[in-house]
Structures are given as structure tokens and as C-alpha cells.
Amino acid sequence: MANPSGSVPGKGPITHVIFDMDGLLLDTEKYYTEVQEIILARYNKSFDWSLKAKMMGKKAIEAARVFVEETGISDSLTAEDFLVEREAMLQKLFPNSEIMPGASRLIRHLHAKGIPICLATGSHRRHFELKTQRHGELFSLMHHVVLGDDPEVKQGKPSPDIFLAAAKRFKGGSVDPQKILVFEDAPSGVNAAKNAGMSVVMVPDPRLDSSFHDAADQVLSSLLDFSPNDWGLPPFEVTAS
């Protein structure tokens, strides 16, 4: 993977951090995949990762349009009907969402060191509450949360709207994008962060084609591999073994 270790040339120092949520902090992407496979099976079609890459990180209706058009089922199922059908299944799955490896350690570390952190997710409020209901204490460490249905987020990722809105809401007002590090898993999110003028660490699913890695400043297999020192952030405490 690109830049698996070592400092990132010409980057930092970082003062503020923005996290994506789905597929990065919470293992929720598998639920979207599962439900979409069930729906497509009715049309004798299969769901693949090239389609998933186009949907990840987008607002729900934007992802739904991609889904029905790219799979050729738009004559049988509208984007709106797809969302209604998907919703019923997802509502049962989301409360089971698990934290991704390394996410809790990194969030708690940055919070303890006084680095302002926030969340910028394409999820709308109802889904956010379902996904995080078992992890309220961890998500309470965020300075603020910007959701996909926030009125200031006119366009979903790869538009920079959500990250620019997030940058404005830190204590003390708008933060220079060059001082912000974004963590993302989705290609559209990486592009949104770059379009906002921010640095971005990508933690992609291993099934995602590696051609999507190029836009990121650093690519890691897991949040467990992140070294804060690379970005001028306070290092992890060394614990005696």
C-alpha cells in the first residue's frame, strides 16, 4: 500500500481531525452490501465492488440512483422505492454495528491529548442514531457531528460541502483546511476531503480496487497502523508489555 509508514512528505502539522463513520469507525458497510445483494438477487443480478465503490460515502438518494441505473433495474425499481425497501432491512441490522479495529484507541487518544475531533458522515440522523446507539460514550468525544441531512450540506461527497461545514464548527470558528486531517475509507470521501483542501488518510476495504488509493495522502490497512507522529500529532503512549 502507498505510504504504509514513515512521515508524509510536505504535510502537517495537523491541528484538527475529521472522521468519516461508515466503514471507517463502524463496520456498517457490510450491512449495505448484504441488503443490496438480496434486492438484486430478485432480478438475477449480482452486486460487485466496482458498483459499491461508486455508491460508498454518498447521500442515500444519490447512491440509490447509482444503484438502480448501473444495475439496469431502474425500469422495475425506482431509486426512491429501493430506499424504502432497503430501509426496512437496514433498521434491523444497524443497531448491531461494531467498532472497527483501532478506531476507539485513536479517538480516545486524540481526545485525551486535546486534539479537536469531529465526525462528518453522509448518514442521516435516523441512521446515525441506530448505528451509534451502542457506542454513545465513544461518539460523545466528538466536538461536533455533521450529518448528510444537515442543511449546510447541499451536495454529498465528493463535493467538499460536508468537510467545509465541519471545519467551520470547531471551537473558535473556521479552521484552515491545510491544518485538518480527514480519515476516510471511500473514494468519494477521499475526493471530498481533497476538494476541501484537506489532507486525507485512507483506510480502504481490501476488496476496493487499488486504483482508488492514488488520491489519498496516506493509505493504511487499518486504523491500528496509524502513526500520529507522521502528521505532527501527539504520539501514542508506549505501554510496558
PDB file of C-alpha atoms in Angstrom:
ATOM      1  CA  MET A   1       0.000   0.000   0.000  1.00  0.00           C
ATOM      2  CA  ALA A   2       1.105   3.553  -0.598  1.00  0.00           C
ATOM      3  CA  ASN A   3       2.977   5.172   2.284  1.00  0.00           C
ATOM      4  CA  PRO A   4       2.407   2.366   4.794  1.00  0.00           C
ATOM      5  CA  SER A   5       4.767   4.019   7.268  1.00  0.00           C
ATOM      6  CA  GLY A   6       7.147   6.875   7.746  1.00  0.00           C
ATOM      7  CA  SER A   7       6.349  10.561   7.719  1.00  0.00           C
ATOM      8  CA  VAL A   8       4.254  12.034   4.960  1.00  0.00           C
ATOM      9  CA  PRO A   9       6.380  14.474   2.964  1.00  0.00           C
ATOM     10  CA  GLY A  10       5.285  18.095   2.944  1.00  0.00           C
ATOM     11  CA  LYS A  11       2.288  17.501   5.219  1.00  0.00           C
ATOM     12  CA  GLY A  12       1.339  18.775   8.672  1.00  0.00           C
ATOM     13  CA  PRO A  13       1.455  19.901  11.264  1.00  0.00           C
ATOM     14  CA  ILE A  14      -2.165  18.947  11.795  1.00  0.00           C
ATOM     15  CA  THR A  15      -4.231  20.661  14.499  1.00  0.00           C
ATOM     16  CA  HIS A  16      -7.737  19.249  13.878  1.00  0.00           C
ATOM     17  CA  VAL A  17      -9.090  15.855  12.761  1.00  0.00           C
ATOM     18  CA  ILE A  18     -12.313  14.902  10.944  1.00  0.00           C
ATOM     19  CA  PHE A  19     -13.553  11.305  10.818  1.00  0.00           C
ATOM     20  CA  ASP A  20     -15.892   9.651   8.372  1.00  0.00           C
ATOM     21  CA  MET A  21     -18.033   6.952  10.046  1.00  0.00           C
ATOM     22  CA  ASP A  22     -19.321   4.126   7.841  1.00  0.00           C
ATOM     23  CA  GLY A  23     -16.637   1.583   7.011  1.00  0.00           C
ATOM     24  CA  LEU A  24     -14.038   3.623   8.915  1.00  0.00           C
ATOM     25  CA  LEU A  25     -15.182   3.851  12.554  1.00  0.00           C
ATOM     26  CA  LEU A  26     -18.140   1.469  12.326  1.00  0.00           C
ATOM     27  CA  ASP A  27     -18.359  -1.802  10.412  1.00  0.00           C
ATOM     28  CA  THR A  28     -21.633  -0.872   8.709  1.00  0.00           C
ATOM     29  CA  GLU A  29     -20.731  -1.170   5.026  1.00  0.00           C
ATOM     30  CA  LYS A  30     -21.320  -4.936   5.208  1.00  0.00           C
ATOM     31  CA  TYR A  31     -24.994  -4.303   6.014  1.00  0.00           C
ATOM     32  CA  TYR A  32     -25.486  -2.175   2.900  1.00  0.00           C
ATOM     33  CA  THR A  33     -23.803  -4.890   0.821  1.00  0.00           C
ATOM     34  CA  GLU A  34     -25.929  -7.659   2.346  1.00  0.00           C
ATOM     35  CA  VAL A  35     -29.229  -5.858   1.729  1.00  0.00           C
ATOM     36  CA  GLN A  36     -28.298  -4.785  -1.795  1.00  0.00           C
ATOM     37  CA  GLU A  37     -27.330  -8.355  -2.706  1.00  0.00           C
ATOM     38  CA  ILE A  38     -30.751  -9.568  -1.503  1.00  0.00           C
ATOM     39  CA  ILE A  39     -32.590  -6.957  -3.592  1.00  0.00           C
ATOM     40  CA  LEU A  40     -30.547  -7.602  -6.751  1.00  0.00           C
ATOM     41  CA  ALA A  41     -30.950 -11.376  -6.469  1.00  0.00           C
ATOM     42  CA  ARG A  42     -34.640 -10.920  -7.286  1.00  0.00           C
ATOM     43  CA  TYR A  43     -33.598  -9.544 -10.678  1.00  0.00           C
ATOM     44  CA  ASN A  44     -30.998 -12.305 -11.184  1.00  0.00           C
ATOM     45  CA  LYS A  45     -28.204  -9.767 -10.849  1.00  0.00           C
ATOM     46  CA  SER A  46     -25.202  -9.657  -8.543  1.00  0.00           C
ATOM     47  CA  PHE A  47     -23.676  -6.810  -6.557  1.00  0.00           C
ATOM     48  CA  ASP A  48     -19.979  -6.190  -7.122  1.00  0.00           C
ATOM     49  CA  TRP A  49     -17.283  -3.987  -5.680  1.00  0.00           C
ATOM     50  CA  SER A  50     -16.955  -1.702  -8.699  1.00  0.00           C
ATOM     51  CA  LEU A  51     -20.587  -0.655  -8.079  1.00  0.00           C
ATOM     52  CA  LYS A  52     -20.068  -0.430  -4.319  1.00  0.00           C
ATOM     53  CA  ALA A  53     -17.105   1.907  -4.868  1.00  0.00           C
ATOM     54  CA  LYS A  54     -19.386   4.302  -6.771  1.00  0.00           C
ATOM     55  CA  MET A  55     -22.021   4.261  -4.003  1.00  0.00           C
ATOM     56  CA  MET A  56     -19.865   4.500  -0.876  1.00  0.00           C
ATOM     57  CA  GLY A  57     -19.934   7.752   1.053  1.00  0.00           C
ATOM     58  CA  LYS A  58     -22.702   9.371  -0.996  1.00  0.00           C
ATOM     59  CA  LYS A  59     -26.020  10.662   0.300  1.00  0.00           C
ATOM     60  CA  ALA A  60     -28.655   7.923   0.302  1.00  0.00           C
ATOM     61  CA  ILE A  61     -30.682   9.156  -2.681  1.00  0.00           C
ATOM     62  CA  GLU A  62     -27.533   9.767  -4.752  1.00  0.00           C
ATOM     63  CA  ALA A  63     -26.257   6.251  -4.004  1.00  0.00           C
ATOM     64  CA  ALA A  64     -29.709   4.813  -4.760  1.00  0.00           C
ATOM     65  CA  ARG A  65     -29.762   6.430  -8.208  1.00  0.00           C
ATOM     66  CA  VAL A  66     -26.333   4.967  -8.969  1.00  0.00           C
ATOM     67  CA  PHE A  67     -27.586   1.565  -7.814  1.00  0.00           C
ATOM     68  CA  VAL A  68     -30.731   1.307  -9.950  1.00  0.00           C
ATOM     69  CA  GLU A  69     -29.144   2.883 -13.039  1.00  0.00           C
ATOM     70  CA  GLU A  70     -25.847   0.952 -13.034  1.00  0.00           C
ATOM     71  CA  THR A  71     -27.603  -2.379 -12.460  1.00  0.00           C
ATOM     72  CA  GLY A  72     -30.179  -1.695 -15.175  1.00  0.00           C
ATOM     73  CA  ILE A  73     -33.187  -2.205 -12.912  1.00  0.00           C
ATOM     74  CA  SER A  74     -34.426   1.415 -12.956  1.00  0.00           C
ATOM     75  CA  ASP A  75     -37.452   0.426 -15.111  1.00  0.00           C
ATOM     76  CA  SER A  76     -38.520  -2.041 -12.407  1.00  0.00           C
ATOM     77  CA  LEU A  77     -37.421  -0.253  -9.248  1.00  0.00           C
ATOM     78  CA  THR A  78     -37.085   3.499  -8.712  1.00  0.00           C
ATOM     79  CA  ALA A  79     -34.339   4.922  -6.534  1.00  0.00           C
ATOM     80  CA  GLU A  80     -36.996   6.049  -4.044  1.00  0.00           C
ATOM     81  CA  ASP A  81     -38.640   2.601  -3.868  1.00  0.00           C
ATOM     82  CA  PHE A  82     -35.231   0.977  -3.465  1.00  0.00           C
ATOM     83  CA  LEU A  83     -34.554   3.184  -0.422  1.00  0.00           C
ATOM     84  CA  VAL A  84     -37.914   2.316   1.155  1.00  0.00           C
ATOM     85  CA  GLU A  85     -37.287  -1.394   0.689  1.00  0.00           C
ATOM     86  CA  ARG A  86     -33.677  -1.185   1.879  1.00  0.00           C
ATOM     87  CA  GLU A  87     -34.647   0.880   4.910  1.00  0.00           C
ATOM     88  CA  ALA A  88     -36.815  -1.814   6.491  1.00  0.00           C
ATOM     89  CA  MET A  89     -33.934  -4.306   6.365  1.00  0.00           C
ATOM     90  CA  LEU A  90     -31.230  -1.866   7.483  1.00  0.00           C
ATOM     91  CA  GLN A  91     -33.190  -0.718  10.545  1.00  0.00           C
ATOM     92  CA  LYS A  92     -32.934  -4.249  11.933  1.00  0.00           C
ATOM     93  CA  LEU A  93     -29.199  -4.536  11.212  1.00  0.00           C
ATOM     94  CA  PHE A  94     -27.754  -1.130  12.198  1.00  0.00           C
ATOM     95  CA  PRO A  95     -28.150  -1.475  15.991  1.00  0.00           C
ATOM     96  CA  ASN A  96     -25.643  -4.378  15.797  1.00  0.00           C
ATOM     97  CA  SER A  97     -22.877  -2.150  14.374  1.00  0.00           C
ATOM     98  CA  GLU A  98     -19.394  -2.899  15.725  1.00  0.00           C
ATOM     99  CA  ILE A  99     -16.437  -0.528  16.140  1.00  0.00           C
ATOM    100  CA  MET A 100     -13.653  -1.016  13.565  1.00  0.00           C
ATOM    101  CA  PRO A 101     -10.191  -2.093  14.798  1.00  0.00           C
ATOM    102  CA  GLY A 102      -8.132   0.818  16.121  1.00  0.00           C
ATOM    103  CA  ALA A 103     -10.996   3.332  15.997  1.00  0.00           C
ATOM    104  CA  SER A 104     -11.658   3.528  19.734  1.00  0.00           C
ATOM    105  CA  ARG A 105      -7.951   3.779  20.577  1.00  0.00           C
ATOM    106  CA  LEU A 106      -7.374   6.612  18.092  1.00  0.00           C
ATOM    107  CA  ILE A 107     -10.461   8.636  19.069  1.00  0.00           C
ATOM    108  CA  ARG A 108      -9.695   8.318  22.794  1.00  0.00           C
ATOM    109  CA  HIS A 109      -6.024   9.188  22.253  1.00  0.00           C
ATOM    110  CA  LEU A 110      -6.725  12.354  20.258  1.00  0.00           C
ATOM    111  CA  HIS A 111      -9.420  13.437  22.704  1.00  0.00           C
ATOM    112  CA  ALA A 112      -7.131  12.843  25.701  1.00  0.00           C
ATOM    113  CA  LYS A 113      -4.367  14.895  24.044  1.00  0.00           C
ATOM    114  CA  GLY A 114      -6.721  17.815  23.393  1.00  0.00           C
ATOM    115  CA  ILE A 115      -6.795  17.476  19.594  1.00  0.00           C
ATOM    116  CA  PRO A 116     -10.238  18.707  18.417  1.00  0.00           C
ATOM    117  CA  ILE A 117     -12.035  15.912  16.550  1.00  0.00           C
ATOM    118  CA  CYS A 118     -15.383  15.734  14.793  1.00  0.00           C
ATOM    119  CA  LEU A 119     -17.483  13.434  12.641  1.00  0.00           C
ATOM    120  CA  ALA A 120     -18.629  14.119   9.058  1.00  0.00           C
ATOM    121  CA  THR A 121     -20.860  11.339   7.756  1.00  0.00           C
ATOM    122  CA  GLY A 122     -23.221  11.006   4.819  1.00  0.00           C
ATOM    123  CA  SER A 123     -25.602   9.127   7.116  1.00  0.00           C
ATOM    124  CA  HIS A 124     -28.783  10.978   8.027  1.00  0.00           C
ATOM    125  CA  ARG A 125     -29.856  11.409  11.652  1.00  0.00           C
ATOM    126  CA  ARG A 126     -32.118   8.364  11.956  1.00  0.00           C
ATOM    127  CA  HIS A 127     -29.414   6.026  10.652  1.00  0.00           C
ATOM    128  CA  PHE A 128     -26.724   7.733  12.718  1.00  0.00           C
ATOM    129  CA  GLU A 129     -28.711   7.141  15.898  1.00  0.00           C
ATOM    130  CA  LEU A 130     -29.339   3.478  15.052  1.00  0.00           C
ATOM    131  CA  LYS A 131     -25.689   2.815  14.181  1.00  0.00           C
ATOM    132  CA  THR A 132     -24.245   4.529  17.243  1.00  0.00           C
ATOM    133  CA  GLN A 133     -26.790   3.508  19.868  1.00  0.00           C
ATOM    134  CA  ARG A 134     -24.392   1.006  21.467  1.00  0.00           C
ATOM    135  CA  HIS A 135     -21.409   3.379  21.221  1.00  0.00           C
ATOM    136  CA  GLY A 136     -22.764   6.659  22.578  1.00  0.00           C
ATOM    137  CA  GLU A 137     -19.892   7.207  25.012  1.00  0.00           C
ATOM    138  CA  LEU A 138     -17.251   6.972  22.272  1.00  0.00           C
ATOM    139  CA  PHE A 139     -19.103   9.265  19.860  1.00  0.00           C
ATOM    140  CA  SER A 140     -19.710  11.780  22.662  1.00  0.00           C
ATOM    141  CA  LEU A 141     -15.973  12.550  22.492  1.00  0.00           C
ATOM    142  CA  MET A 142     -16.522  14.286  19.136  1.00  0.00           C
ATOM    143  CA  HIS A 143     -16.586  18.093  19.349  1.00  0.00           C
ATOM    144  CA  HIS A 144     -19.453  18.067  16.839  1.00  0.00           C
ATOM    145  CA  VAL A 145     -21.141  15.864  14.263  1.00  0.00           C
ATOM    146  CA  VAL A 146     -22.161  16.875  10.718  1.00  0.00           C
ATOM    147  CA  LEU A 147     -24.699  14.542   9.085  1.00  0.00           C
ATOM    148  CA  GLY A 148     -25.710  14.020   5.483  1.00  0.00           C
ATOM    149  CA  ASP A 149     -29.089  15.687   6.043  1.00  0.00           C
ATOM    150  CA  ASP A 150     -27.516  18.832   7.545  1.00  0.00           C
ATOM    151  CA  PRO A 151     -28.965  21.895   5.762  1.00  0.00           C
ATOM    152  CA  GLU A 152     -25.457  23.198   5.024  1.00  0.00           C
ATOM    153  CA  VAL A 153     -24.542  20.012   3.142  1.00  0.00           C
ATOM    154  CA  LYS A 154     -26.113  20.848  -0.209  1.00  0.00           C
ATOM    155  CA  GLN A 155     -24.268  18.122  -2.126  1.00  0.00           C
ATOM    156  CA  GLY A 156     -22.915  14.804  -0.918  1.00  0.00           C
ATOM    157  CA  LYS A 157     -19.329  13.581  -1.277  1.00  0.00           C
ATOM    158  CA  PRO A 158     -17.215  14.001  -3.495  1.00  0.00           C
ATOM    159  CA  SER A 159     -18.427  17.593  -3.111  1.00  0.00           C
ATOM    160  CA  PRO A 160     -16.472  19.217  -0.246  1.00  0.00           C
ATOM    161  CA  ASP A 161     -19.648  20.581   1.432  1.00  0.00           C
ATOM    162  CA  ILE A 162     -19.666  18.278   4.450  1.00  0.00           C
ATOM    163  CA  PHE A 163     -15.988  18.795   5.308  1.00  0.00           C
ATOM    164  CA  LEU A 164     -16.169  22.565   4.851  1.00  0.00           C
ATOM    165  CA  ALA A 165     -19.219  22.637   7.151  1.00  0.00           C
ATOM    166  CA  ALA A 166     -17.338  20.520   9.703  1.00  0.00           C
ATOM    167  CA  ALA A 167     -14.284  22.824   9.577  1.00  0.00           C
ATOM    168  CA  LYS A 168     -16.451  25.857  10.420  1.00  0.00           C
ATOM    169  CA  ARG A 169     -17.934  24.399  13.589  1.00  0.00           C
ATOM    170  CA  PHE A 170     -14.867  23.771  15.699  1.00  0.00           C
ATOM    171  CA  LYS A 171     -14.486  25.932  18.804  1.00  0.00           C
ATOM    172  CA  GLY A 172     -13.072  29.289  17.763  1.00  0.00           C
ATOM    173  CA  GLY A 173     -14.563  29.221  14.289  1.00  0.00           C
ATOM    174  CA  SER A 174     -13.359  28.122  10.886  1.00  0.00           C
ATOM    175  CA  VAL A 175     -10.119  26.143  10.755  1.00  0.00           C
ATOM    176  CA  ASP A 176      -7.584  26.393   7.905  1.00  0.00           C
ATOM    177  CA  PRO A 177      -8.206  23.282   5.738  1.00  0.00           C
ATOM    178  CA  GLN A 178      -4.438  22.726   5.470  1.00  0.00           C
ATOM    179  CA  LYS A 179      -4.365  22.048   9.227  1.00  0.00           C
ATOM    180  CA  ILE A 180      -7.095  19.409   9.059  1.00  0.00           C
ATOM    181  CA  LEU A 181      -6.549  15.671   8.613  1.00  0.00           C
ATOM    182  CA  VAL A 182      -9.503  13.619   7.367  1.00  0.00           C
ATOM    183  CA  PHE A 183      -9.872   9.853   7.823  1.00  0.00           C
ATOM    184  CA  GLU A 184     -11.889   8.129   5.094  1.00  0.00           C
ATOM    185  CA  ASP A 185     -12.487   4.692   3.595  1.00  0.00           C
ATOM    186  CA  ALA A 186     -14.486   5.606   0.490  1.00  0.00           C
ATOM    187  CA  PRO A 187     -13.152   7.038  -2.798  1.00  0.00           C
ATOM    188  CA  SER A 188     -15.878   9.719  -2.848  1.00  0.00           C
ATOM    189  CA  GLY A 189     -14.896  10.753   0.681  1.00  0.00           C
ATOM    190  CA  VAL A 190     -11.214  10.957  -0.158  1.00  0.00           C
ATOM    191  CA  ASN A 191     -12.047  13.175  -3.124  1.00  0.00           C
ATOM    192  CA  ALA A 192     -14.356  15.336  -0.988  1.00  0.00           C
ATOM    193  CA  ALA A 193     -11.558  15.920   1.528  1.00  0.00           C
ATOM    194  CA  LYS A 194      -9.063  16.805  -1.212  1.00  0.00           C
ATOM    195  CA  ASN A 195     -11.652  19.110  -2.822  1.00  0.00           C
ATOM    196  CA  ALA A 196     -11.914  20.850   0.559  1.00  0.00           C
ATOM    197  CA  GLY A 197      -8.132  21.411   0.583  1.00  0.00           C
ATOM    198  CA  MET A 198      -7.502  18.945   3.411  1.00  0.00           C
ATOM    199  CA  SER A 199      -5.052  16.073   3.879  1.00  0.00           C
ATOM    200  CA  VAL A 200      -6.566  12.608   3.962  1.00  0.00           C
ATOM    201  CA  VAL A 201      -5.635   9.192   5.319  1.00  0.00           C
ATOM    202  CA  MET A 202      -7.483   6.408   3.525  1.00  0.00           C
ATOM    203  CA  VAL A 203      -8.275   3.098   5.225  1.00  0.00           C
ATOM    204  CA  PRO A 204      -9.929   1.240   2.341  1.00  0.00           C
ATOM    205  CA  ASP A 205     -11.647  -2.111   2.367  1.00  0.00           C
ATOM    206  CA  PRO A 206      -9.127  -4.629   0.944  1.00  0.00           C
ATOM    207  CA  ARG A 207     -11.629  -5.520  -1.795  1.00  0.00           C
ATOM    208  CA  LEU A 208     -11.574  -1.977  -3.172  1.00  0.00           C
ATOM    209  CA  ASP A 209      -9.528  -1.663  -6.355  1.00  0.00           C
ATOM    210  CA  SER A 210      -6.119  -0.155  -5.556  1.00  0.00           C
ATOM    211  CA  SER A 211      -6.505   2.414  -8.356  1.00  0.00           C
ATOM    212  CA  PHE A 212      -8.716   4.336  -5.893  1.00  0.00           C
ATOM    213  CA  HIS A 213      -5.788   4.765  -3.474  1.00  0.00           C
ATOM    214  CA  ASP A 214      -3.905   7.330  -5.539  1.00  0.00           C
ATOM    215  CA  ALA A 215      -5.807  10.436  -4.399  1.00  0.00           C
ATOM    216  CA  ALA A 216      -5.063   9.865  -0.695  1.00  0.00           C
ATOM    217  CA  ASP A 217      -2.023  11.291   1.101  1.00  0.00           C
ATOM    218  CA  GLN A 218      -1.552   8.082   3.072  1.00  0.00           C
ATOM    219  CA  VAL A 219      -3.133   4.637   2.713  1.00  0.00           C
ATOM    220  CA  LEU A 220      -3.335   2.201   5.627  1.00  0.00           C
ATOM    221  CA  SER A 221      -4.696  -1.332   6.016  1.00  0.00           C
ATOM    222  CA  SER A 222      -6.243  -0.476   9.379  1.00  0.00           C
ATOM    223  CA  LEU A 223      -6.529   2.382  11.862  1.00  0.00           C
ATOM    224  CA  LEU A 224      -4.269   0.221  14.043  1.00  0.00           C
ATOM    225  CA  ASP A 225      -1.448   1.115  11.611  1.00  0.00           C
ATOM    226  CA  PHE A 226      -1.838   4.882  12.005  1.00  0.00           C
ATOM    227  CA  SER A 227       1.150   6.699  13.475  1.00  0.00           C
ATOM    228  CA  PRO A 228       0.191  10.143  14.823  1.00  0.00           C
ATOM    229  CA  ASN A 229       3.863  11.203  14.609  1.00  0.00           C
ATOM    230  CA  ASP A 230       3.621  11.153  10.794  1.00  0.00           C
ATOM    231  CA  TRP A 231       1.329  14.168  10.991  1.00  0.00           C
ATOM    232  CA  GLY A 232       2.848  16.072  13.898  1.00  0.00           C
ATOM    233  CA  LEU A 233       0.179  14.764  16.255  1.00  0.00           C
ATOM    234  CA  PRO A 234       0.964  13.602  19.826  1.00  0.00           C
ATOM    235  CA  PRO A 235       2.341  10.032  19.721  1.00  0.00           C
ATOM    236  CA  PHE A 236       0.589   7.088  21.312  1.00  0.00           C
ATOM    237  CA  GLU A 237       1.709   6.276  24.840  1.00  0.00           C
ATOM    238  CA  VAL A 238       4.154   3.393  24.919  1.00  0.00           C
ATOM    239  CA  THR A 239       2.771   0.787  27.286  1.00  0.00           C
ATOM    240  CA  ALA A 240       5.035  -1.703  29.005  1.00  0.00           C
ATOM    241  CA  SER A 241       4.465  -5.224  27.743  1.00  0.00           C
TER     242      SER A 241
END
